[in-house]
PDB file of C-alpha atoms in Angstrom:
ATOM      1  CA  MET A   1      24.041  15.391  13.126  1.00 43.00           C
ATOM      2  CA  TYR A   2      21.225  13.157  13.790  1.00 46.00           C
ATOM      3  CA  SER A   3      21.093  11.351  17.200  1.00 50.00           C
ATOM      4  CA  ALA A   4      18.944   8.242  18.129  1.00 53.00           C
ATOM      5  CA  ASN A   5      18.116  10.129  21.495  1.00 61.00           C
ATOM      6  CA  ALA A   6      16.470  12.891  19.299  1.00 63.00           C
ATOM      7  CA  PRO A   7      12.803  13.506  20.020  1.00 84.00           C
ATOM      8  CA  PHE A   8      10.419  12.498  17.277  1.00 93.00           C
ATOM      9  CA  LYS A   9       7.098  13.971  15.777  1.00 97.00           C
ATOM     10  CA  VAL A  10       4.673  12.743  13.508  1.00 98.00           C
ATOM     11  CA  PHE A  11       2.811  15.099  11.162  1.00 98.00           C
ATOM     12  CA  SER A  12       0.297  14.280   8.609  1.00 98.00           C
ATOM     13  CA  GLY A  13      -0.542  15.347   4.921  1.00 96.00           C
ATOM     14  CA  THR A  14      -3.904  16.045   3.941  1.00 95.00           C
ATOM     15  CA  ALA A  15      -4.837  12.836   2.346  1.00 94.00           C
ATOM     16  CA  SER A  16      -3.692  10.739   5.121  1.00 97.00           C
ATOM     17  CA  ARG A  17      -4.713  12.410   8.167  1.00 97.00           C
ATOM     18  CA  TYR A  18      -7.065   9.283   9.220  1.00 97.00           C
ATOM     19  CA  MET A  19      -4.363   7.223   9.219  1.00 98.00           C
ATOM     20  CA  ALA A  20      -1.792   9.592  10.808  1.00 98.00           C
ATOM     21  CA  GLU A  21      -4.385   9.903  13.643  1.00 98.00           C
ATOM     22  CA  GLU A  22      -4.600   6.189  14.114  1.00 98.00           C
ATOM     23  CA  ILE A  23      -0.550   5.734  14.152  1.00 98.00           C
ATOM     24  CA  CYS A  24      -0.323   8.385  16.802  1.00 97.00           C
ATOM     25  CA  ARG A  25      -3.276   6.879  19.034  1.00 97.00           C
ATOM     26  CA  ASP A  26      -1.262   3.742  18.938  1.00 97.00           C
ATOM     27  CA  LEU A  27       2.181   5.737  19.810  1.00 96.00           C
ATOM     28  CA  GLY A  28       0.694   7.637  22.461  1.00 95.00           C
ATOM     29  CA  VAL A  29       1.552  10.864  21.028  1.00 95.00           C
ATOM     30  CA  GLU A  30       0.221  13.829  19.799  1.00 96.00           C
ATOM     31  CA  LEU A  31      -0.205  14.710  15.844  1.00 97.00           C
ATOM     32  CA  GLY A  32       2.104  17.457  15.012  1.00 97.00           C
ATOM     33  CA  GLN A  33       0.582  20.855  13.866  1.00 96.00           C
ATOM     34  CA  MET A  34       0.854  21.499  10.328  1.00 96.00           C
ATOM     35  CA  LYS A  35      -1.167  23.585   7.799  1.00 95.00           C
ATOM     36  CA  VAL A  36      -1.455  23.726   3.785  1.00 95.00           C
ATOM     37  CA  ASP A  37      -2.223  27.124   2.748  1.00 94.00           C
ATOM     38  CA  HIS A  38      -3.857  27.070  -0.884  1.00 93.00           C
ATOM     39  CA  PHE A  39      -3.586  29.969  -3.486  1.00 95.00           C
ATOM     40  CA  ALA A  40      -6.245  31.182  -5.971  1.00 95.00           C
ATOM     41  CA  ASP A  41      -4.277  29.459  -8.990  1.00 94.00           C
ATOM     42  CA  GLY A  42      -3.887  25.938  -7.366  1.00 90.00           C
ATOM     43  CA  GLU A  43      -0.517  26.420  -5.689  1.00 94.00           C
ATOM     44  CA  PHE A  44      -0.265  25.637  -2.256  1.00 94.00           C
ATOM     45  CA  GLU A  45       2.483  25.736   0.619  1.00 95.00           C
ATOM     46  CA  VAL A  46       3.191  23.897   3.802  1.00 96.00           C
ATOM     47  CA  VAL A  47       3.846  25.312   7.085  1.00 96.00           C
ATOM     48  CA  PHE A  48       4.928  23.544  10.386  1.00 97.00           C
ATOM     49  CA  GLU A  49       3.100  25.270  13.214  1.00 97.00           C
ATOM     50  CA  GLU A  50       5.637  24.101  15.906  1.00 96.00           C
ATOM     51  CA  THR A  51       9.578  23.895  16.117  1.00 96.00           C
ATOM     52  CA  ILE A  52      10.930  20.739  14.619  1.00 97.00           C
ATOM     53  CA  ARG A  53      14.810  21.731  14.971  1.00 96.00           C
ATOM     54  CA  GLY A  54      16.588  18.685  16.104  1.00 95.00           C
ATOM     55  CA  CYS A  55      13.703  16.311  15.797  1.00 95.00           C
ATOM     56  CA  GLU A  56      13.319  13.026  14.082  1.00 96.00           C
ATOM     57  CA  VAL A  57      10.258  13.703  11.937  1.00 98.00           C
ATOM     58  CA  TYR A  58       7.981  11.182  10.233  1.00 98.00           C
ATOM     59  CA  LEU A  59       5.750  12.694   7.534  1.00 98.00           C
ATOM     60  CA  VAL A  60       2.611  10.203   7.042  1.00 98.00           C
ATOM     61  CA  GLN A  61       1.290  10.614   3.340  1.00 98.00           C
ATOM     62  CA  SER A  62       0.023   8.346   0.643  1.00 97.00           C
ATOM     63  CA  THR A  63       0.712   9.433  -3.050  1.00 96.00           C
ATOM     64  CA  PHE A  64      -2.657   8.120  -4.496  1.00 92.00           C
ATOM     65  CA  PRO A  65      -4.315  10.249  -7.154  1.00 84.00           C
ATOM     66  CA  SER A  66      -4.267  13.050  -7.850  1.00 79.00           C
ATOM     67  CA  SER A  67      -0.593  14.178  -8.034  1.00 92.00           C
ATOM     68  CA  ASP A  68      -1.278  17.007  -5.598  1.00 94.00           C
ATOM     69  CA  ASN A  69      -0.477  14.272  -2.712  1.00 96.00           C
ATOM     70  CA  LEU A  70       2.917  13.534  -4.280  1.00 97.00           C
ATOM     71  CA  MET A  71       3.477  17.330  -4.387  1.00 97.00           C
ATOM     72  CA  GLU A  72       2.306  18.101  -0.882  1.00 97.00           C
ATOM     73  CA  LEU A  73       4.559  15.391   0.614  1.00 98.00           C
ATOM     74  CA  LEU A  74       7.495  16.766  -1.392  1.00 98.00           C
ATOM     75  CA  LEU A  75       6.902  20.380  -0.005  1.00 98.00           C
ATOM     76  CA  MET A  76       6.489  18.855   3.689  1.00 98.00           C
ATOM     77  CA  ILE A  77      10.027  17.040   3.259  1.00 98.00           C
ATOM     78  CA  ASP A  78      11.313  20.377   1.917  1.00 98.00           C
ATOM     79  CA  ALA A  79       9.736  22.487   4.857  1.00 98.00           C
ATOM     80  CA  ALA A  80      11.161  20.043   7.384  1.00 98.00           C
ATOM     81  CA  LYS A  81      14.563  20.183   6.145  1.00 98.00           C
ATOM     82  CA  ARG A  82      14.849  23.926   6.113  1.00 97.00           C
ATOM     83  CA  ALA A  83      13.425  23.646   9.432  1.00 97.00           C
ATOM     84  CA  SER A  84      16.525  21.913  10.745  1.00 97.00           C
ATOM     85  CA  ALA A  85      14.774  18.743  11.177  1.00 97.00           C
ATOM     86  CA  ALA A  86      17.567  16.006  12.374  1.00 95.00           C
ATOM     87  CA  GLN A  87      16.095  13.380  10.077  1.00 96.00           C
ATOM     88  CA  VAL A  88      13.082  13.150   7.771  1.00 98.00           C
ATOM     89  CA  VAL A  89      11.148   9.964   7.230  1.00 98.00           C
ATOM     90  CA  ALA A  90       8.466   9.635   4.835  1.00 98.00           C
ATOM     91  CA  VAL A  91       5.770   7.042   5.601  1.00 98.00           C
ATOM     92  CA  MET A  92       3.901   6.283   2.657  1.00 98.00           C
ATOM     93  CA  PRO A  93       1.276   3.446   3.278  1.00 98.00           C
ATOM     94  CA  TYR A  94       0.859   3.543  -0.676  1.00 97.00           C
ATOM     95  CA  PHE A  95       3.591   4.295  -3.108  1.00 97.00           C
ATOM     96  CA  GLY A  96       1.887   5.919  -6.130  1.00 94.00           C
ATOM     97  CA  TRP A  97       3.245   5.558  -9.597  1.00 94.00           C
ATOM     98  CA  ALA A  98       4.564   2.462  -8.819  1.00 92.00           C
ATOM     99  CA  ARG A  99       2.958   0.294 -11.877  1.00 91.00           C
ATOM    100  CA  GLN A 100       5.661   2.425 -14.102  1.00 91.00           C
ATOM    101  CA  ASP A 101       8.370   0.511 -12.875  1.00 90.00           C
ATOM    102  CA  ARG A 102      10.331  -0.614 -16.299  1.00 89.00           C
ATOM    103  CA  LYS A 103      10.631   0.519 -19.797  1.00 89.00           C
ATOM    104  CA  ASP A 104       8.269  -1.987 -21.253  1.00 84.00           C
ATOM    105  CA  LYS A 105       7.822  -0.024 -24.568  1.00 87.00           C
ATOM    106  CA  PRO A 106       9.757   2.350 -26.612  1.00 92.00           C
ATOM    107  CA  ARG A 107       9.869   5.894 -25.529  1.00 93.00           C
ATOM    108  CA  VAL A 108       8.023   5.702 -22.292  1.00 92.00           C
ATOM    109  CA  SER A 109       8.816   7.083 -18.781  1.00 94.00           C
ATOM    110  CA  ILE A 110       9.695   5.261 -15.527  1.00 94.00           C
ATOM    111  CA  ALA A 111       7.672   7.152 -13.212  1.00 94.00           C
ATOM    112  CA  ALA A 112       8.842   5.040 -10.005  1.00 94.00           C
ATOM    113  CA  LYS A 113      12.367   5.739 -10.566  1.00 96.00           C
ATOM    114  CA  LEU A 114      11.559   9.448 -11.123  1.00 96.00           C
ATOM    115  CA  VAL A 115       9.216   9.756  -7.819  1.00 96.00           C
ATOM    116  CA  ALA A 116      12.299   8.047  -5.990  1.00 97.00           C
ATOM    117  CA  ASP A 117      14.555  10.651  -7.171  1.00 97.00           C
ATOM    118  CA  LEU A 118      12.227  13.406  -6.289  1.00 98.00           C
ATOM    119  CA  LEU A 119      11.831  12.169  -2.820  1.00 98.00           C
ATOM    120  CA  THR A 120      15.426  12.056  -2.354  1.00 98.00           C
ATOM    121  CA  ALA A 121      16.118  15.333  -3.892  1.00 98.00           C
ATOM    122  CA  ALA A 122      13.464  17.066  -1.554  1.00 98.00           C
ATOM    123  CA  GLY A 123      15.449  15.909   1.412  1.00 98.00           C
ATOM    124  CA  ALA A 124      14.005  12.517   2.511  1.00 98.00           C
ATOM    125  CA  ASP A 125      16.395  10.638   4.589  1.00 98.00           C
ATOM    126  CA  ARG A 126      14.285   7.399   5.128  1.00 98.00           C
ATOM    127  CA  ILE A 127      11.144   5.798   3.216  1.00 98.00           C
ATOM    128  CA  ILE A 128       8.638   3.628   5.259  1.00 98.00           C
ATOM    129  CA  THR A 129       6.141   1.816   2.783  1.00 97.00           C
ATOM    130  CA  MET A 130       4.103  -1.161   2.283  1.00 97.00           C
ATOM    131  CA  ASP A 131       3.499  -3.808  -0.305  1.00 96.00           C
ATOM    132  CA  LEU A 132       5.209  -1.879  -3.608  1.00 95.00           C
ATOM    133  CA  HIS A 133       3.867  -3.015  -6.738  1.00 92.00           C
ATOM    134  CA  ALA A 134       7.306  -4.345  -7.865  1.00 89.00           C
ATOM    135  CA  GLY A 135       9.958  -5.212  -5.024  1.00 87.00           C
ATOM    136  CA  GLN A 136      12.627  -3.963  -7.207  1.00 90.00           C
ATOM    137  CA  ILE A 137      11.577  -0.505  -6.697  1.00 93.00           C
ATOM    138  CA  GLN A 138      13.671  -0.592  -3.571  1.00 94.00           C
ATOM    139  CA  GLY A 139      16.485  -0.511  -5.761  1.00 94.00           C
ATOM    140  CA  PHE A 140      15.592   2.973  -7.119  1.00 96.00           C
ATOM    141  CA  PHE A 141      16.490   4.594  -3.859  1.00 96.00           C
ATOM    142  CA  ASN A 142      19.736   5.593  -2.247  1.00 95.00           C
ATOM    143  CA  ILE A 143      18.481   5.774   1.055  1.00 97.00           C
ATOM    144  CA  PRO A 144      17.234   3.492   3.524  1.00 97.00           C
ATOM    145  CA  LEU A 145      13.716   2.224   2.710  1.00 97.00           C
ATOM    146  CA  ASP A 146      11.511  -0.036   5.059  1.00 96.00           C
ATOM    147  CA  HIS A 147       9.295  -2.137   3.034  1.00 96.00           C
ATOM    148  CA  LEU A 148       6.326  -3.441   5.161  1.00 96.00           C
ATOM    149  CA  TYR A 149       3.788  -6.520   4.164  1.00 95.00           C
ATOM    150  CA  ALA A 150       0.213  -6.314   4.838  1.00 96.00           C
ATOM    151  CA  SER A 151       0.577 -10.277   5.231  1.00 95.00           C
ATOM    152  CA  CYS A 152       0.753  -9.291   8.942  1.00 94.00           C
ATOM    153  CA  VAL A 153      -2.893  -8.396   9.148  1.00 96.00           C
ATOM    154  CA  PHE A 154      -4.232 -10.524   6.103  1.00 97.00           C
ATOM    155  CA  ILE A 155      -3.022 -13.786   7.240  1.00 96.00           C
ATOM    156  CA  PRO A 156      -4.677 -13.605  10.646  1.00 96.00           C
ATOM    157  CA  TYR A 157      -7.820 -12.876   9.081  1.00 98.00           C
ATOM    158  CA  ILE A 158      -7.408 -15.747   6.548  1.00 97.00           C
ATOM    159  CA  GLN A 159      -6.974 -18.156   9.577  1.00 97.00           C
ATOM    160  CA  GLN A 160     -10.126 -16.851  11.495  1.00 97.00           C
ATOM    161  CA  LEU A 161     -12.188 -17.166   8.674  1.00 96.00           C
ATOM    162  CA  ASN A 162     -11.544 -21.181   9.138  1.00 96.00           C
ATOM    163  CA  LEU A 163     -12.353 -22.133   5.526  1.00 97.00           C
ATOM    164  CA  GLU A 164     -12.516 -25.933   4.655  1.00 96.00           C
ATOM    165  CA  ASN A 165     -10.543 -26.577   1.303  1.00 97.00           C
ATOM    166  CA  LEU A 166      -8.997 -23.451   1.226  1.00 98.00           C
ATOM    167  CA  CYS A 167      -7.258 -22.654  -2.170  1.00 97.00           C
ATOM    168  CA  LEU A 168      -5.267 -19.398  -2.846  1.00 97.00           C
ATOM    169  CA  ALA A 169      -4.998 -17.565  -6.092  1.00 97.00           C
ATOM    170  CA  SER A 170      -2.724 -15.103  -8.017  1.00 94.00           C
ATOM    171  CA  PRO A 171      -4.688 -12.938 -10.574  1.00 90.00           C
ATOM    172  CA  ASP A 172      -1.699 -12.937 -12.778  1.00 86.00           C
ATOM    173  CA  ALA A 173       1.815 -14.150 -13.208  1.00 83.00           C
ATOM    174  CA  GLY A 174       3.428 -11.322 -11.483  1.00 83.00           C
ATOM    175  CA  GLY A 175       1.866 -12.349  -8.163  1.00 88.00           C
ATOM    176  CA  ALA A 176       3.256 -16.047  -8.211  1.00 90.00           C
ATOM    177  CA  LYS A 177       5.792 -15.295  -5.688  1.00 91.00           C
ATOM    178  CA  ARG A 178       3.456 -13.484  -3.479  1.00 93.00           C
ATOM    179  CA  VAL A 179       0.754 -16.174  -3.301  1.00 95.00           C
ATOM    180  CA  ASN A 180       3.398 -18.795  -2.886  1.00 95.00           C
ATOM    181  CA  SER A 181       4.654 -17.318   0.223  1.00 94.00           C
ATOM    182  CA  TYR A 182       1.198 -17.280   1.666  1.00 96.00           C
ATOM    183  CA  ALA A 183       0.370 -20.887   0.431  1.00 96.00           C
ATOM    184  CA  LYS A 184       3.496 -22.142   2.010  1.00 95.00           C
ATOM    185  CA  TYR A 185       3.005 -20.249   5.146  1.00 95.00           C
ATOM    186  CA  LEU A 186      -0.816 -21.457   5.450  1.00 96.00           C
ATOM    187  CA  GLY A 187      -0.074 -25.105   4.017  1.00 96.00           C
ATOM    188  CA  VAL A 188      -2.648 -24.834   1.272  1.00 97.00           C
ATOM    189  CA  PRO A 189      -2.392 -25.042  -2.615  1.00 96.00           C
ATOM    190  CA  TYR A 190      -2.431 -22.450  -4.860  1.00 96.00           C
ATOM    191  CA  VAL A 191      -3.451 -21.620  -8.504  1.00 95.00           C
ATOM    192  CA  LEU A 192      -2.325 -19.053 -11.075  1.00 94.00           C
ATOM    193  CA  CYS A 193      -4.816 -16.841 -13.382  1.00 90.00           C
ATOM    194  CA  HIS A 194      -2.978 -16.035 -16.910  1.00 83.00           C
ATOM    195  CA  LYS A 195      -4.484 -12.809 -18.508  1.00 73.00           C
ATOM    196  CA  GLN A 196      -3.801 -11.299 -21.703  1.00 71.00           C
ATOM    197  CA  ARG A 197      -4.441  -7.597 -21.677  1.00 61.00           C
ATOM    198  CA  ALA A 198      -6.048  -5.779 -24.725  1.00 59.00           C
ATOM    199  CA  LYS A 199      -5.031  -2.528 -23.157  1.00 60.00           C
ATOM    200  CA  ALA A 200      -4.225  -0.857 -19.914  1.00 61.00           C
ATOM    201  CA  ASN A 201      -7.181  -1.851 -17.411  1.00 53.00           C
ATOM    202  CA  VAL A 202      -8.581  -4.239 -20.105  1.00 61.00           C
ATOM    203  CA  VAL A 203      -8.616  -7.827 -19.585  1.00 56.00           C
ATOM    204  CA  ALA A 204      -9.061  -9.742 -22.993  1.00 64.00           C
ATOM    205  CA  GLN A 205      -8.646 -13.268 -22.119  1.00 77.00           C
ATOM    206  CA  MET A 206      -8.238 -15.028 -18.687  1.00 83.00           C
ATOM    207  CA  THR A 207      -7.214 -19.070 -18.092  1.00 88.00           C
ATOM    208  CA  ILE A 208      -6.807 -20.693 -14.572  1.00 91.00           C
ATOM    209  CA  ILE A 209      -3.991 -22.929 -14.206  1.00 91.00           C
ATOM    210  CA  GLY A 210      -4.717 -25.519 -11.509  1.00 93.00           C
ATOM    211  CA  ASP A 211      -7.906 -26.967  -9.933  1.00 94.00           C
ATOM    212  CA  VAL A 212     -10.292 -24.896  -8.099  1.00 95.00           C
ATOM    213  CA  GLN A 213     -13.325 -27.571  -8.145  1.00 96.00           C
ATOM    214  CA  ASP A 214     -15.058 -27.502  -4.505  1.00 96.00           C
ATOM    215  CA  LYS A 215     -12.319 -25.397  -2.849  1.00 97.00           C
ATOM    216  CA  ASN A 216     -13.051 -21.873  -1.057  1.00 98.00           C
ATOM    217  CA  VAL A 217     -10.670 -19.492  -3.020  1.00 98.00           C
ATOM    218  CA  ILE A 218      -8.794 -16.328  -2.025  1.00 98.00           C
ATOM    219  CA  ILE A 219      -7.221 -14.254  -4.531  1.00 97.00           C
ATOM    220  CA  ILE A 220      -4.477 -12.346  -3.421  1.00 97.00           C
ATOM    221  CA  ASP A 221      -3.109  -8.992  -4.959  1.00 95.00           C
ATOM    222  CA  ASP A 222      -1.157  -5.830  -3.990  1.00 95.00           C
ATOM    223  CA  MET A 223      -3.869  -3.510  -5.400  1.00 95.00           C
ATOM    224  CA  VAL A 224      -7.182  -3.130  -7.304  1.00 96.00           C
ATOM    225  CA  ASP A 225      -7.864  -0.358  -9.569  1.00 95.00           C
ATOM    226  CA  THR A 226     -10.984  -0.904 -11.958  1.00 94.00           C
ATOM    227  CA  ALA A 227     -11.493  -4.421 -10.528  1.00 94.00           C
ATOM    228  CA  GLY A 228     -11.527  -5.747 -14.022  1.00 91.00           C
ATOM    229  CA  THR A 229      -9.260  -8.687 -13.485  1.00 90.00           C
ATOM    230  CA  ILE A 230     -10.314  -9.911 -10.104  1.00 94.00           C
ATOM    231  CA  THR A 231     -13.876  -9.930 -10.850  1.00 95.00           C
ATOM    232  CA  LYS A 232     -13.183 -12.029 -13.917  1.00 92.00           C
ATOM    233  CA  ALA A 233     -11.363 -14.161 -12.286  1.00 93.00           C
ATOM    234  CA  ALA A 234     -13.806 -14.472  -9.528  1.00 95.00           C
ATOM    235  CA  ASN A 235     -16.420 -15.323 -12.113  1.00 95.00           C
ATOM    236  CA  LEU A 236     -14.352 -17.936 -13.929  1.00 93.00           C
ATOM    237  CA  MET A 237     -13.460 -19.882 -10.670  1.00 95.00           C
ATOM    238  CA  ILE A 238     -17.107 -20.068 -10.090  1.00 96.00           C
ATOM    239  CA  GLU A 239     -17.623 -21.286 -13.326  1.00 94.00           C
ATOM    240  CA  LYS A 240     -15.080 -23.983 -12.743  1.00 94.00           C
ATOM    241  CA  GLY A 241     -16.400 -25.147  -9.677  1.00 96.00           C
ATOM    242  CA  ALA A 242     -15.139 -23.292  -6.830  1.00 97.00           C
ATOM    243  CA  ARG A 243     -17.568 -23.019  -3.547  1.00 97.00           C
ATOM    244  CA  SER A 244     -16.795 -19.389  -2.885  1.00 97.00           C
ATOM    245  CA  VAL A 245     -14.332 -16.677  -4.124  1.00 98.00           C
ATOM    246  CA  ARG A 246     -12.865 -13.903  -2.014  1.00 98.00           C
ATOM    247  CA  ALA A 247      -9.905 -11.271  -2.777  1.00 98.00           C
ATOM    248  CA  ILE A 248      -7.354  -9.767  -0.484  1.00 98.00           C
ATOM    249  CA  ALA A 249      -5.634  -6.812  -1.778  1.00 98.00           C
ATOM    250  CA  THR A 250      -3.303  -4.104   0.151  1.00 98.00           C
ATOM    251  CA  HIS A 251      -4.385  -1.097  -1.797  1.00 97.00           C
ATOM    252  CA  ALA A 252      -7.870   0.090  -2.393  1.00 97.00           C
ATOM    253  CA  ILE A 253      -7.503   2.175  -5.312  1.00 96.00           C
ATOM    254  CA  MET A 254     -11.155   1.145  -6.549  1.00 96.00           C
ATOM    255  CA  SER A 255     -11.492   3.585  -9.481  1.00 94.00           C
ATOM    256  CA  ASP A 256     -14.801   3.730 -11.195  1.00 93.00           C
ATOM    257  CA  PRO A 257     -16.677   1.484 -11.970  1.00 95.00           C
ATOM    258  CA  ALA A 258     -14.834  -1.216  -9.568  1.00 96.00           C
ATOM    259  CA  SER A 259     -17.482  -0.993  -6.712  1.00 97.00           C
ATOM    260  CA  GLN A 260     -20.125  -1.737  -8.966  1.00 97.00           C
ATOM    261  CA  ARG A 261     -18.178  -4.550 -10.727  1.00 97.00           C
ATOM    262  CA  VAL A 262     -17.531  -5.880  -7.108  1.00 97.00           C
ATOM    263  CA  THR A 263     -21.195  -5.942  -6.341  1.00 97.00           C
ATOM    264  CA  ASP A 264     -22.057  -7.659  -9.512  1.00 97.00           C
ATOM    265  CA  SER A 265     -19.391 -10.334  -9.150  1.00 97.00           C
ATOM    266  CA  ALA A 266     -19.217 -13.771  -8.013  1.00 97.00           C
ATOM    267  CA  LEU A 267     -17.123 -12.103  -5.023  1.00 98.00           C
ATOM    268  CA  SER A 268     -18.467 -13.071  -1.867  1.00 97.00           C
ATOM    269  CA  GLU A 269     -15.851 -10.515   0.081  1.00 98.00           C
ATOM    270  CA  ILE A 270     -13.062  -8.181  -0.927  1.00 98.00           C
ATOM    271  CA  ILE A 271     -10.424  -7.117   1.832  1.00 98.00           C
ATOM    272  CA  PHE A 272      -8.425  -4.168   1.961  1.00 98.00           C
ATOM    273  CA  THR A 273      -5.990  -2.133   4.009  1.00 98.00           C
ATOM    274  CA  ASN A 274      -6.605   1.278   4.959  1.00 98.00           C
ATOM    275  CA  SER A 275      -3.576   2.533   3.161  1.00 98.00           C
ATOM    276  CA  ILE A 276      -6.033   4.508   0.838  1.00 96.00           C
ATOM    277  CA  PRO A 277      -9.392   5.564   2.276  1.00 95.00           C
ATOM    278  CA  TYR A 278     -12.090   3.525   0.443  1.00 95.00           C
ATOM    279  CA  ARG A 279     -15.009   6.127  -0.176  1.00 91.00           C
ATOM    280  CA  GLY A 280     -16.912   3.862  -2.379  1.00 91.00           C
ATOM    281  CA  ASP A 281     -20.351   2.063  -1.541  1.00 91.00           C
ATOM    282  CA  CYS A 282     -19.939  -1.786  -1.428  1.00 96.00           C
ATOM    283  CA  GLU A 283     -21.029  -4.173   0.991  1.00 96.00           C
ATOM    284  CA  LYS A 284     -18.584  -6.712   0.211  1.00 98.00           C
ATOM    285  CA  VAL A 285     -15.772  -4.609   1.125  1.00 98.00           C
ATOM    286  CA  THR A 286     -13.994  -5.010   4.292  1.00 98.00           C
ATOM    287  CA  ILE A 287     -11.029  -2.783   5.525  1.00 98.00           C
ATOM    288  CA  LEU A 288      -8.256  -3.846   7.972  1.00 98.00           C
ATOM    289  CA  SER A 289      -6.192  -0.996   9.356  1.00 98.00           C
ATOM    290  CA  VAL A 290      -2.689  -1.258   9.162  1.00 98.00           C
ATOM    291  CA  ALA A 291      -2.031   1.775  11.627  1.00 98.00           C
ATOM    292  CA  HIS A 292      -0.476  -0.632  14.348  1.00 97.00           C
ATOM    293  CA  LEU A 293       1.935  -1.865  11.755  1.00 97.00           C
ATOM    294  CA  PHE A 294       3.263   1.655  10.902  1.00 98.00           C
ATOM    295  CA  ALA A 295       3.078   2.635  14.587  1.00 97.00           C
ATOM    296  CA  ASP A 296       5.400  -0.379  15.327  1.00 96.00           C
ATOM    297  CA  THR A 297       7.918   0.348  12.681  1.00 97.00           C
ATOM    298  CA  ILE A 298       8.339   3.930  13.684  1.00 97.00           C
ATOM    299  CA  ARG A 299       8.745   2.460  17.223  1.00 95.00           C
ATOM    300  CA  ARG A 300      11.638   0.138  15.840  1.00 95.00           C
ATOM    301  CA  VAL A 301      13.164   2.890  13.540  1.00 95.00           C
ATOM    302  CA  HIS A 302      13.282   5.167  16.296  1.00 95.00           C
ATOM    303  CA  ALA A 303      14.818   2.980  18.827  1.00 93.00           C
ATOM    304  CA  ASN A 304      17.011   1.358  15.864  1.00 92.00           C
ATOM    305  CA  GLU A 305      15.382  -1.982  16.614  1.00 92.00           C
ATOM    306  CA  SER A 306      15.014  -4.854  13.633  1.00 92.00           C
ATOM    307  CA  ILE A 307      12.070  -4.305  11.481  1.00 90.00           C
ATOM    308  CA  SER A 308      12.167  -7.867   9.613  1.00 86.00           C
ATOM    309  CA  SER A 309      11.332  -9.501  12.970  1.00 80.00           C
ATOM    310  CA  GLN A 310       7.625  -8.329  12.807  1.00 78.00           C
ATOM    311  CA  TYR A 311       7.108 -10.144   9.300  1.00 79.00           C
ATOM    312  CA  LEU A 312       5.306 -13.253   9.160  1.00 73.00           C
ATOM    313  CA  ILE A 313       6.168 -13.786   5.433  1.00 75.00           C
ATOM    314  CA  LYS A 314       7.915 -11.499   2.849  1.00 65.00           C
TER     315      LYS A 314
END
């Protein structure tokens, strides 16, 4: 049985070691020893190199492409359960496959639900993640899920910019709730972008609903993939008379040719968290660390304290 007095240990998957090391520095603990052995055919196995019997185990791994990162996390969870860990918590700064959260056309998979089932079947007792693409994904789990918000780091950054005539924007109707929460907290107006897609990752047409004339605009989104939407919105806003346009997004997927699109666009800056490591080359990109947010959440979970009390907005 799990006890709140059980010791806790933090381990990292291959893709998120940079994040796990920051988290451990904040917590003042050593990163646990674990290795991943690869076979010639592409298979791999996870081995914990220290005892975790009776421990509360936190496994840090984002599941951005490739799918090896998801498989590695599943094997980490399975290995921890088989090594008699008291509780296994999957710490996923970025929850991949989240854009497939509903059946929006016939004969299509709902990958977010499948991933939730896989994590549960592997033996995860709890999930800690941040800025899910769709909040209802929390309902796909039958285990506790702590949903964190990058607004804890973004709002102080916006405030220190000290921009006059600030206006927030959502790049699509789906982000209206998010941008409304930011605008209400900061006491500024916001506008919406209405887009029509020709196909996935391709925007055919975009319209701005609201006035951006003489405004310093900040577009707020949960992720940027190919940067087609966000750069098109920025260029359109400058055409409509905006003084400047910045963008804030939690997850820097930044698939090619995203970095070049941002460089060539009217965006003066684009700000991400380090939930996904940004490996591109773009001078307009600023990265803010969320390691402290996850470290503080781990402290609170371990001590059975409130998680929501650290939120600025939801």
